[in-house]
One Martini backbone bead per residue (centre of mass of N, CA, C, O) as a GRO file, in nm:
protein
  232
    1MET     BB    1  11.430  11.007  12.019
    2ASN     BB    2  11.175  10.838  12.112
    3ALA     BB    3  10.923  10.644  12.062
    4LYS     BB    4  10.605  10.763  12.042
    5ARG     BB    5  10.318  10.770  12.259
    6PHE     BB    6   9.967  10.843  12.216
    7THR     BB    7   9.880  10.895  12.544
    8GLY     BB    8   9.637  11.009  12.732
    9ALA     BB    9   9.509  11.322  12.800
   10SER     BB   10   9.715  11.464  12.567
   11ALA     BB   11   9.691  11.309  12.293
   12GLY     BB   12   9.507  11.481  12.115
   13SER     BB   13   9.686  11.742  12.103
   14GLN     BB   14   9.942  11.601  11.994
   15LYS     BB   15   9.825  11.517  11.724
   16TYR     BB   16   9.752  11.800  11.624
   17ASP     BB   17  10.040  11.911  11.639
   18LEU     BB   18  10.167  11.716  11.436
   19LEU     BB   19   9.984  11.790  11.196
   20THR     BB   20  10.059  12.087  11.198
   21ALA     BB   21  10.361  12.048  11.142
   22LEU     BB   22  10.327  11.914  10.868
   23ALA     BB   23  10.161  12.135  10.727
   24VAL     BB   24  10.353  12.381  10.771
   25ALA     BB   25  10.601  12.259  10.642
   26GLY     BB   26  10.469  12.223  10.364
   27LEU     BB   27  10.383  12.528  10.312
   28ASN     BB   28  10.715  12.603  10.335
   29GLY     BB   29  10.764  12.454  10.073
   30SER     BB   30  10.771  12.295   9.809
   31PRO     BB   31  10.547  12.172   9.593
   32GLY     BB   32  10.631  11.875   9.641
   33PHE     BB   33  10.627  11.891   9.954
   34GLN     BB   34  10.334  11.973   9.984
   35THR     BB   35  10.213  11.716   9.863
   36SER     BB   36  10.338  11.513  10.059
   37MET     BB   37  10.213  11.634  10.322
   38LEU     BB   38   9.918  11.614  10.242
   39ARG     BB   39   9.913  11.310  10.207
   40LEU     BB   40  10.011  11.239  10.492
   41VAL     BB   41   9.789  11.377  10.654
   42ALA     BB   42   9.557  11.211  10.533
   43LEU     BB   43   9.667  10.931  10.616
   44VAL     BB   44   9.692  10.977  10.920
   45THR     BB   45   9.401  11.068  10.980
   46ALA     BB   46   9.263  10.800  10.859
   47ARG     BB   47   9.503  10.539  10.937
   48TYR     BB   48   9.637  10.575  11.200
   49ASN     BB   49   9.785  10.375  11.460
   50TRP     BB   50   9.826  10.492  11.776
   51ALA     BB   51   9.848  10.242  11.961
   52ARG     BB   52  10.083  10.107  11.764
   53ASN     BB   53  10.247  10.310  11.599
   54GLU     BB   54  10.110  10.265  11.294
   55LEU     BB   55  10.118  10.203  10.931
   56THR     BB   56   9.857   9.999  10.759
   57VAL     BB   57   9.856  10.030  10.405
   58GLY     BB   58   9.761   9.986  10.104
   59GLN     BB   59   9.825  10.099   9.788
   60ARG     BB   60   9.532  10.103   9.689
   61GLU     BB   61   9.423  10.280   9.921
   62MET     BB   62   9.606  10.520   9.874
   63ALA     BB   63   9.520  10.581   9.584
   64ARG     BB   64   9.225  10.643   9.656
   65LEU     BB   65   9.277  10.873   9.860
   66TRP     BB   66   9.473  11.044   9.645
   67SER     BB   67   9.395  11.014   9.341
   68VAL     BB   68   9.590  10.778   9.231
   69ASP     BB   69   9.829  10.576   9.139
   70GLU     BB   70  10.042  10.320   9.238
   71ARG     BB   71  10.301  10.447   9.129
   72THR     BB   72  10.279  10.706   9.295
   73VAL     BB   73  10.284  10.572   9.569
   74LYS     BB   74  10.568  10.452   9.550
   75ARG     BB   75  10.713  10.723   9.518
   76GLU     BB   76  10.611  10.856   9.780
   77ILE     BB   77  10.716  10.649   9.984
   78LYS     BB   78  11.010  10.678   9.901
   79ARG     BB   79  11.037  10.975   9.981
   80LEU     BB   80  10.954  10.947  10.283
   81THR     BB   81  11.177  10.733  10.356
   82SER     BB   82  11.427  10.888  10.254
   83ALA     BB   83  11.352  11.135  10.458
   84GLU     BB   84  11.248  10.996  10.735
   85VAL     BB   85  10.940  11.038  10.802
   86LEU     BB   86  10.934  10.741  10.731
   87LEU     BB   87  10.936  10.418  10.886
   88GLN     BB   88  11.015  10.091  10.837
   89LEU     BB   89  10.897   9.797  10.982
   90ARG     BB   90  10.759   9.640  10.729
   91PRO     BB   91  10.739   9.463  10.461
   92GLY     BB   92  10.584   9.370  10.160
   93VAL     BB   93  10.514   9.024  10.198
   94ARG     BB   94  10.334   8.769  10.101
   95GLY     BB   95  10.064   8.968  10.105
   96ARG     BB   96  10.176   9.178  10.297
   97VAL     BB   97  10.149   9.467  10.452
   98ALA     BB   98  10.304   9.737  10.505
   99ALA     BB   99  10.496   9.907  10.768
  100TYR     BB  100  10.476  10.222  10.950
  101ARG     BB  101  10.652  10.513  11.096
  102LEU     BB  102  10.671  10.793  11.255
  103ASN     BB  103  10.926  11.046  11.261
  104ILE     BB  104  10.934  11.265  11.505
  105ALA     BB  105  11.215  11.389  11.498
  106GLU     BB  106  11.205  11.477  11.196
  107ILE     BB  107  10.950  11.648  11.211
  108HIS     BB  108  11.065  11.850  11.411
  109ARG     BB  109  11.308  11.941  11.243
  110LEU     BB  110  11.145  12.045  10.990
  111SER     BB  111  10.934  12.238  11.165
  112ALA     BB  112  11.081  12.433  11.369
  113PRO     BB  113  11.119  12.700  11.188
  114VAL     BB  114  10.767  12.729  11.194
  115TRP     BB  115  10.631  12.743  11.476
  116GLU     BB  116  10.593  13.056  11.518
  117ARG     BB  117  10.364  13.081  11.295
  118VAL     BB  118  10.147  12.965  11.486
  119GLY     BB  119  10.279  13.011  11.783
  120PRO     BB  120  10.405  13.025  12.104
  121ASP     BB  121  10.243  12.786  12.222
  122PHE     BB  122  10.324  12.579  12.010
  123SER     BB  123  10.630  12.602  12.038
  124GLU     BB  124  10.641  12.517  12.336
  125ARG     BB  125  10.513  12.236  12.309
  126MET     BB  126  10.714  12.118  12.104
  127ALA     BB  127  10.967  12.155  12.277
  128GLN     BB  128  10.872  11.971  12.509
  129GLN     BB  129  10.832  11.712  12.337
  130SER     BB  130  11.133  11.690  12.245
  131VAL     BB  131  11.253  11.659  12.559
  132THR     BB  132  10.971  11.488  12.665
  133PRO     BB  133  10.918  11.194  12.607
  134ALA     BB  134  10.727  10.935  12.619
  135ALA     BB  135  10.696  10.660  12.791
  136LYS     BB  136  10.724  10.311  12.766
  137PRO     BB  137  10.595  10.049  12.925
  138GLU     BB  138  10.762   9.810  12.776
  139GLU     BB  139  11.052   9.955  12.881
  140LYS     BB  140  11.022   9.843  13.184
  141VAL     BB  141  11.335   9.739  13.221
  142VAL     BB  142  11.617   9.585  13.293
  143HIS     BB  143  11.936   9.699  13.265
  144VAL     BB  144  12.182   9.498  13.106
  145ARG     BB  145  12.524   9.433  13.153
  146PHE     BB  146  12.774   9.276  12.954
  147GLY     BB  147  13.032   9.297  13.106
  148GLN     BB  148  13.265   9.540  13.037
  149GLY     BB  149  13.142   9.820  12.980
  150ASP     BB  150  13.051   9.876  12.685
  151THR     BB  151  12.892   9.782  12.423
  152PRO     BB  152  12.998   9.614  12.174
  153ALA     BB  153  13.060   9.605  11.861
  154PRO     BB  154  12.937   9.448  11.613
  155GLU     BB  155  12.981   9.222  11.395
  156GLY     BB  156  12.915   9.295  11.083
  157GLN     BB  157  12.795   9.604  11.029
  158GLY     BB  158  12.782   9.586  10.751
  159GLY     BB  159  12.561   9.610  10.523
  160ARG     BB  160  12.262   9.467  10.585
  161TRP     BB  161  12.294   9.452  10.896
  162GLY     BB  162  12.366   9.748  10.936
  163SER     BB  163  12.095   9.852  10.827
  164ALA     BB  164  11.919   9.711  11.038
  165LEU     BB  165  12.038   9.854  11.285
  166SER     BB  166  11.963  10.139  11.197
  167ARG     BB  167  11.660  10.095  11.200
  168LEU     BB  168  11.634  10.015  11.500
  169GLU     BB  169  11.749  10.282  11.616
  170LYS     BB  170  11.520  10.465  11.496
  171LEU     BB  171  11.266  10.314  11.604
  172GLU     BB  172  11.424  10.186  11.890
  173PRO     BB  173  11.647  10.314  12.093
  174SER     BB  174  11.617  10.154  12.361
  175LEU     BB  175  11.613   9.868  12.247
  176TYR     BB  176  11.879   9.888  12.108
  177ARG     BB  177  12.059   9.939  12.356
  178ASN     BB  178  11.954   9.684  12.533
  179TRP     BB  179  11.942   9.443  12.279
  180PHE     BB  180  12.060   9.493  11.969
  181ALA     BB  181  12.363   9.604  11.968
  182GLY     BB  182  12.499   9.303  12.035
  183LEU     BB  183  12.437   9.205  11.761
  184SER     BB  184  12.548   8.954  11.531
  185CYS     BB  185  12.648   8.827  11.223
  186ALA     BB  186  12.677   8.473  11.116
  187GLY     BB  187  12.464   8.456  10.881
  188CYS     BB  188  12.310   8.378  10.544
  189GLU     BB  189  12.091   8.106  10.457
  190ARG     BB  190  11.877   8.156  10.243
  191ASP     BB  191  11.603   8.194  10.490
  192VAL     BB  192  11.841   8.225  10.721
  193LEU     BB  193  11.918   8.411  11.012
  194ARG     BB  194  12.225   8.444  11.190
  195LEU     BB  195  12.273   8.517  11.536
  196LYS     BB  196  12.470   8.693  11.789
  197ALA     BB  197  12.473   8.698  12.134
  198PRO     BB  198  12.602   8.784  12.446
  199SER     BB  199  12.361   8.591  12.548
  200ALA     BB  200  12.112   8.375  12.633
  201PHE     BB  201  11.923   8.584  12.754
  202VAL     BB  202  11.907   8.777  12.514
  203ALA     BB  203  11.810   8.575  12.308
  204GLN     BB  204  11.546   8.495  12.458
  205TYR     BB  205  11.419   8.776  12.489
  206ILE     BB  206  11.395   8.847  12.191
  207GLN     BB  207  11.228   8.597  12.106
  208THR     BB  208  10.985   8.666  12.305
  209HIS     BB  209  10.951   9.010  12.259
  210HIS     BB  210  11.117   9.106  11.953
  211MET     BB  211  11.076   8.940  11.681
  212ARG     BB  212  10.880   9.103  11.507
  213LEU     BB  213  11.060   9.349  11.470
  214LEU     BB  214  11.315   9.205  11.366
  215MET     BB  215  11.187   9.069  11.119
  216GLY     BB  216  11.081   9.318  10.972
  217VAL     BB  217  11.358   9.457  10.936
  218ALA     BB  218  11.514   9.221  10.802
  219GLN     BB  219  11.325   9.188  10.546
  220ALA     BB  220  11.419   9.462  10.417
  221GLU     BB  221  11.724   9.330  10.368
  222TYR     BB  222  11.602   9.014  10.342
  223PRO     BB  223  11.474   8.875  10.099
  224GLY     BB  224  11.287   8.583  10.197
  225LEU     BB  225  11.276   8.580  10.489
  226ARG     BB  226  11.174   8.328  10.758
  227ARG     BB  227  11.426   8.311  10.968
  228ILE     BB  228  11.552   8.346  11.311
  229GLU     BB  229  11.868   8.285  11.469
  230ILE     BB  230  11.965   8.283  11.820
  231GLU     BB  231  12.282   8.295  11.977
  232GLY     BB  232  12.437   8.287  12.316
   0.00000   0.00000   0.00000
């Protein structure tokens, strides 16, 4: 499932359906899972940026909202990201607040067994949303294949760069297929990550249009990273 944007005439009902799915999945889970889902529903309702499709809230603010200490917030966020209900867009580094995105596909998977408990109309809507995700305007680009056949697997897929690629694939499947899948890691020295792109065009396009996303994901795997250089 592609990263979903809640826009248009039906956006309001889709948001309510997603919150309902989170709540009902939580109510049918263990006591710990119930608490996690309640906290997530409160956080999403109060602070989720639907236009940007991201959650950017400091741990102190979360602690105040949930009436817990910051240590509990850290544990809860770790649980939610480990379960992939939340995907990290950018880590909190150098005084910057971390950013997260709801993993719609995983929320649908977790809640699907209990959709019918809400009602057949709800179940039908959720099923339709699962198979017909909204297209993103910014993804209306020409898909370019470089060379013959499928995009080759990048070199050095293991380790930290492999983890970064996995994050990108989960966050933005279409962008990953079109632009990021062909990137390989040429090395990381000090605070500079060097990447190799299939062509100069791909390198320039990523630097112009997708560097913010790439940097945020890379910083989660390479602490202290300050710059990414892409060679075509």
